[in-house]
Coordinates of C-alpha atoms in Angstrom, one line a residue:
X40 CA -65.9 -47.0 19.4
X41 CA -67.7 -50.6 18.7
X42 CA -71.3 -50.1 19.5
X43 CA -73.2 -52.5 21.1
X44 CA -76.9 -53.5 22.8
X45 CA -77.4 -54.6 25.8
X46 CA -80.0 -57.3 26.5
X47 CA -80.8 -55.4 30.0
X48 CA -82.2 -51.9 27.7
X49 CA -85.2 -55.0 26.8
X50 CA -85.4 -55.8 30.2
X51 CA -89.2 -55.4 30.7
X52 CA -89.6 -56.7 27.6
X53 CA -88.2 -59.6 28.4
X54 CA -89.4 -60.7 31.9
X55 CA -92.8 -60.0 30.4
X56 CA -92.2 -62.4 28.0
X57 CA -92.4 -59.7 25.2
X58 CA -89.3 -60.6 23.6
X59 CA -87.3 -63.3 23.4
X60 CA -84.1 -63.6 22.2
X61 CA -84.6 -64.2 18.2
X62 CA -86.5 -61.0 18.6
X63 CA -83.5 -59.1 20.5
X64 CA -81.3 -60.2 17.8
X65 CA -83.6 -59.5 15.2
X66 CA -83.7 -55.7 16.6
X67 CA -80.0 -55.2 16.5
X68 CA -79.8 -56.7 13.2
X69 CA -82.6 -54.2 12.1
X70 CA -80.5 -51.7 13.4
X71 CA -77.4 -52.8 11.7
X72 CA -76.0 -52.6 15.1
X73 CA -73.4 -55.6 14.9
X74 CA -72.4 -56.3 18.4
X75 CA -74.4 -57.3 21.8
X76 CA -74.0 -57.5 25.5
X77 CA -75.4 -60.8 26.7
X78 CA -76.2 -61.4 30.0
X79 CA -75.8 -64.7 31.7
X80 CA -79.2 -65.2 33.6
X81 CA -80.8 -65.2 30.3
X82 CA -79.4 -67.2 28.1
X83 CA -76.7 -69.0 29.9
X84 CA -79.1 -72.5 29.8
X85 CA -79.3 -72.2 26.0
X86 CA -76.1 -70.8 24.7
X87 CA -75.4 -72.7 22.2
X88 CA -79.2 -71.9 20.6
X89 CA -78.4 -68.2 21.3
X90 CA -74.7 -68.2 19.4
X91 CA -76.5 -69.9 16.5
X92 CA -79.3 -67.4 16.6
X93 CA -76.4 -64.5 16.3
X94 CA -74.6 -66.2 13.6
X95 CA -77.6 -66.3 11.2
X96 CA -78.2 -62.7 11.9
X97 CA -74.4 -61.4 11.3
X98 CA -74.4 -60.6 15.1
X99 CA -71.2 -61.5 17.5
X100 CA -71.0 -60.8 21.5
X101 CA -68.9 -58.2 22.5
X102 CA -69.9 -58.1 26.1
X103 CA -70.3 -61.0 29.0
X104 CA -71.7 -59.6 31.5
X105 CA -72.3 -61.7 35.2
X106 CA -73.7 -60.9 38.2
X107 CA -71.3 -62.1 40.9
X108 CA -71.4 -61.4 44.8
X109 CA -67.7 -60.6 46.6
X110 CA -68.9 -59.6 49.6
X111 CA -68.9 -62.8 51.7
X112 CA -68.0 -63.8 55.3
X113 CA -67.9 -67.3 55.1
X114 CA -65.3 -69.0 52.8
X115 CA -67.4 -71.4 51.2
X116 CA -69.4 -68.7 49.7
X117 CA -66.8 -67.0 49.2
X118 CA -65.0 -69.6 47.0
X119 CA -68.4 -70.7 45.3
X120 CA -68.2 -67.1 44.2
X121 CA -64.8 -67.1 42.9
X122 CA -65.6 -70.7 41.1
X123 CA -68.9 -68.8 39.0
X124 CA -66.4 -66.1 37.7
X125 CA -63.8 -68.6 36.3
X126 CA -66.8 -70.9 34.7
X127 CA -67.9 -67.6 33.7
X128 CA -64.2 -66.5 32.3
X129 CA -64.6 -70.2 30.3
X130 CA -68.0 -68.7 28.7
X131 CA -67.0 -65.6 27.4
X132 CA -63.6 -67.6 26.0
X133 CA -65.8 -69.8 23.9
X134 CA -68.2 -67.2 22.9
X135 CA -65.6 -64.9 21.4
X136 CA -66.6 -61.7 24.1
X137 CA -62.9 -60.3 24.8
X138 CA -64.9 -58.5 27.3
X139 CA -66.5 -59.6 30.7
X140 CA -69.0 -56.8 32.9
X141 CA -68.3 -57.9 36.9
X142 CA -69.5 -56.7 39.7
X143 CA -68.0 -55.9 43.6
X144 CA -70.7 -57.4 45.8
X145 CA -74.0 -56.6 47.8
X146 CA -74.4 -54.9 50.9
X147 CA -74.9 -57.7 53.8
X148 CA -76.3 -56.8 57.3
X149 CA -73.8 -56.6 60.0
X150 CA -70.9 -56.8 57.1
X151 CA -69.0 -52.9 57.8
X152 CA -68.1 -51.4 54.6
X153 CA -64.4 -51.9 55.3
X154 CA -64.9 -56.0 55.7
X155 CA -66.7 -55.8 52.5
X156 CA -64.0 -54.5 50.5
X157 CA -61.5 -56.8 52.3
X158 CA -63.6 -59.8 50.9
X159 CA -63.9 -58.3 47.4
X160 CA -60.4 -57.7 47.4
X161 CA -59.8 -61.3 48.5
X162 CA -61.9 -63.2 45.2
X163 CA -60.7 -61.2 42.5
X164 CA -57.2 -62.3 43.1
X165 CA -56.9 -65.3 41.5
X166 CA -59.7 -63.9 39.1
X167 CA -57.8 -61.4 38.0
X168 CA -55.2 -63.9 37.1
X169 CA -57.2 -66.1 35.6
X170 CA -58.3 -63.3 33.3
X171 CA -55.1 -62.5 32.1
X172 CA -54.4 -66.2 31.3
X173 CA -57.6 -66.7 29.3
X174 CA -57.0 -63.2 27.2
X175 CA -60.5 -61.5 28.7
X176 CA -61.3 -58.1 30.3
X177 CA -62.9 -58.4 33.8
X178 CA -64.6 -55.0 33.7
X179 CA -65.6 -53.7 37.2
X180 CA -69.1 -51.2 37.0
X181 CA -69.3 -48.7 39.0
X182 CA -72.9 -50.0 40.7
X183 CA -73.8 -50.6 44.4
X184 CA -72.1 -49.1 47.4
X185 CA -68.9 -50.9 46.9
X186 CA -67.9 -49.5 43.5
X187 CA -70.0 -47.2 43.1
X188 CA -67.9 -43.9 42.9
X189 CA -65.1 -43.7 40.8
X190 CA -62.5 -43.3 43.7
X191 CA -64.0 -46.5 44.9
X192 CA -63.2 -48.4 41.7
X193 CA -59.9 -46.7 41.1
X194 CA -59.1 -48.5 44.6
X195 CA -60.0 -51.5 43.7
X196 CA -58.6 -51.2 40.3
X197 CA -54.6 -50.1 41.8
X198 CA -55.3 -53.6 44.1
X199 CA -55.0 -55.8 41.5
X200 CA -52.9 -53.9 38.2
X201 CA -53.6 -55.5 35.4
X202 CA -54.4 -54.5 31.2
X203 CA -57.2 -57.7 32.8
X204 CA -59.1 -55.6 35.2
X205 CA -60.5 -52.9 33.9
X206 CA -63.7 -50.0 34.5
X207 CA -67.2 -50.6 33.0
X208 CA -68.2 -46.4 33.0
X209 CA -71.7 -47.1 33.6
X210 CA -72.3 -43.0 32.3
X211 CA -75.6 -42.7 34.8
X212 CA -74.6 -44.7 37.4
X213 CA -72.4 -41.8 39.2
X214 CA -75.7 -39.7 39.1
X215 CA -77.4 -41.8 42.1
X216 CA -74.2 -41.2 44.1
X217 CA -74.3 -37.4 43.6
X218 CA -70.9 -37.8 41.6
X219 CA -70.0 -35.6 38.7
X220 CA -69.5 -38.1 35.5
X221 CA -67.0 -36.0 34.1
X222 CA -65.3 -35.8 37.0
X223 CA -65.3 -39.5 37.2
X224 CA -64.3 -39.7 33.6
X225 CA -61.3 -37.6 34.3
X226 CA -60.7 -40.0 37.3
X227 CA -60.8 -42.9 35.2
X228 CA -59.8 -42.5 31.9
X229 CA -57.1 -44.9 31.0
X230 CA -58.9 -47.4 33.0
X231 CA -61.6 -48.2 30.9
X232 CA -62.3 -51.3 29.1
X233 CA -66.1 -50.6 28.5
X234 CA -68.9 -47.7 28.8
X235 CA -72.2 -48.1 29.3
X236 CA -74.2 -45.9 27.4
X237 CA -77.3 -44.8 29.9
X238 CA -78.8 -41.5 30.3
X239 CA -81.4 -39.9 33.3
X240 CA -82.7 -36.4 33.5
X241 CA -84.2 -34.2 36.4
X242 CA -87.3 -35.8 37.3
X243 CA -90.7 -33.4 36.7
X244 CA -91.4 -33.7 40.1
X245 CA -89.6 -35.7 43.4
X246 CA -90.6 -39.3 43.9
X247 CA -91.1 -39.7 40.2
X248 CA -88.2 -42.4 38.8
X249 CA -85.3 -42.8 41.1
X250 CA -83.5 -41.0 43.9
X251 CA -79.7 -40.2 44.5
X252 CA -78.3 -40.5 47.7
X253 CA -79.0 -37.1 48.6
X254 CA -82.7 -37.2 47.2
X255 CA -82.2 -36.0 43.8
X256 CA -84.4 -37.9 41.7
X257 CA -84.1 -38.9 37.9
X258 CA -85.9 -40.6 35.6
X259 CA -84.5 -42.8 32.6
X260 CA -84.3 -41.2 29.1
X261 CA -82.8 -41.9 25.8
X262 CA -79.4 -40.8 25.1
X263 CA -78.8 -37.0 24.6
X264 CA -82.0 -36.3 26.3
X265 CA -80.8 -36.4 30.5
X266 CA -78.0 -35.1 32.6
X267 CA -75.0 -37.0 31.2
X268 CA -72.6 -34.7 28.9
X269 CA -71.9 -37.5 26.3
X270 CA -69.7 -34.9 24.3
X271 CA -67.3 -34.5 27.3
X272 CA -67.4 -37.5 28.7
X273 CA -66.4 -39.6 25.8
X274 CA -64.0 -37.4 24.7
X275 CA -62.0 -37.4 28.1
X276 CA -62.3 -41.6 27.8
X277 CA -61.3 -41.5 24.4
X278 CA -58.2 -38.6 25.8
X279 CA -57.4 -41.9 27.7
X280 CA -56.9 -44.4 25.2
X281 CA -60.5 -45.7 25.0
X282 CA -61.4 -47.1 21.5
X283 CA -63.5 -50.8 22.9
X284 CA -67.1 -51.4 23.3
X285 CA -70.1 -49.1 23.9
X286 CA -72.8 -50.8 24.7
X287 CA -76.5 -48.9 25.4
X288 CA -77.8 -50.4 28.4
X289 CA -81.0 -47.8 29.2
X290 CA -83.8 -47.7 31.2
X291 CA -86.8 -46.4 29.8
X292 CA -90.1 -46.5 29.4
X293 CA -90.7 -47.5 25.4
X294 CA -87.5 -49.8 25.5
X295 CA -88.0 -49.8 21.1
X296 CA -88.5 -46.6 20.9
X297 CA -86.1 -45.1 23.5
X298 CA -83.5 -47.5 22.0
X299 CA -83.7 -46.5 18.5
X300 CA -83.4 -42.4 19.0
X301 CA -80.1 -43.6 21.3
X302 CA -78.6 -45.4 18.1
X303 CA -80.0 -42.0 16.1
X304 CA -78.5 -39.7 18.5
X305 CA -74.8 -41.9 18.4
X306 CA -74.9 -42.0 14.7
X307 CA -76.2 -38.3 14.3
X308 CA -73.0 -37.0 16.5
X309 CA -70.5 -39.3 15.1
X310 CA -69.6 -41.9 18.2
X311 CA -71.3 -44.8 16.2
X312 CA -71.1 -46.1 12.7

């Protein structure tokens, strides 16, 4: 398993101007942590700066991770969407990421669930294609109310076959939709092409963090310290063939802190070098 950071674990950090990115990549390399998950809002207007930054520090991009928007009525949109995943496709080709985190789309008033999926399933067709002729992963998470159960992404997934289209296994996502993760490993193992590493736990008390659909609320965590079985739920991916990129992507309070007992916990029970 190839361990990585993601940029979002620094998310506060960031927008508050706390960190920038010589100081992201100056924690992983602290960390002897060799790989990172970039993310395109942030440093897509000075990639070239941020690939030199990496280099210096030993560091190489293992993830490309976009924020694109399937669900869309009206075809324009819809093909301006589908144009920002192939640019994107282009960016994590010249970077070196063999891997590429994609979304479904957003919930849009007066869009039924069923017309959603109909327009998702409608831009990642030549996407996918695209993918496979450029040699990079498009790796669906499980986030929003498109994909956001595994059965969901499995569906989407048996649309469009391909060793190209794969599942990002956001580990804490399934919590907000009241799905067992292991069950969802067990779903989707085979399918993989990335896991993100995130943990929650039981909130003390209700309103405090984050609530699941059925009002179950959480509260980030480092890893080892929530709800998510890491033990079982890495070893059904890795029952399925998964051997690619790990990346922590938390959401904590004390993103330094939180972030280094993750890498300790990893290391301590063997899923990290």
């Amino acid at each position: 398993m190839k361990l990585s950071v993601s940029m979002w674990t620094f998310q506060e950090l960031i927008y508050g101007g706390e960190m920038d990115f010589a100081a992201f990549a100056d924690y992983c390399a602290s960390r002897n942590v060799r790989f990172v998950e970039l993310l395109d809002f942030w440093v897509q207007d000075k990639l070239d700066d941020c690939l030199d930054i990496l280099k210096a520090r030993g560091l190489s991009p293992a993830v490309w991770s976009i924020c694109n928007d399937f669900v869309q009525t009206d075809e324009a949109q819809r093909q301006h969407q589908m144009h920002y995943m192939i640019e994107q496709i282009d960016i994590a080709r010249k970077i070196g990421a063999p891997v590429m985190r994609v979304f479904s789309g957003d919930v849009k008033e007066g869009v039924a669930f069923e017309e959603g999926i109909a327009s998702i399933q409608a831009c990642y067709a030549p996407c996918v294609r695209y993918a496979e002729k450029n040699g990079i992963v498009l790796c669906l998470e499980n986030h929003g109310v498109f994909a956001a159960r595994s059965a969901e992404v499995a569906g989407l997934l048996d649309r469009y076959p391909s060793p190209y289209f794969r599942s990002a296994f956001d580990t804490a996502n399934f919590l907000f939709v009241d799905e067992n993760v292991g069950q969802a490993a067990e779903r989707l193992k085979g399918r993989v092409g990335l896991v993100h590493l995130k943990d929650y736990r039981l909130s003390d008390k209700e309103g405090e963090g984050w609530p699941s659909l059925n009002n179950v609320w959480y509260t980030g965590c480092p890893l080892g310290q929530g709800d998510v079985a890491f033990a079982d739920v890495l070893a059904t991916l890795r029952s399925g063939g998964f051997d690619g990129t790990a990346s922590i992507e938390l959401e904590c309070e004390d993103p330094i802190a939180s972030c280094d007992a993750s890498i300790a916990y990893l290391r301590r029970e063997g899923y990290a070098q």
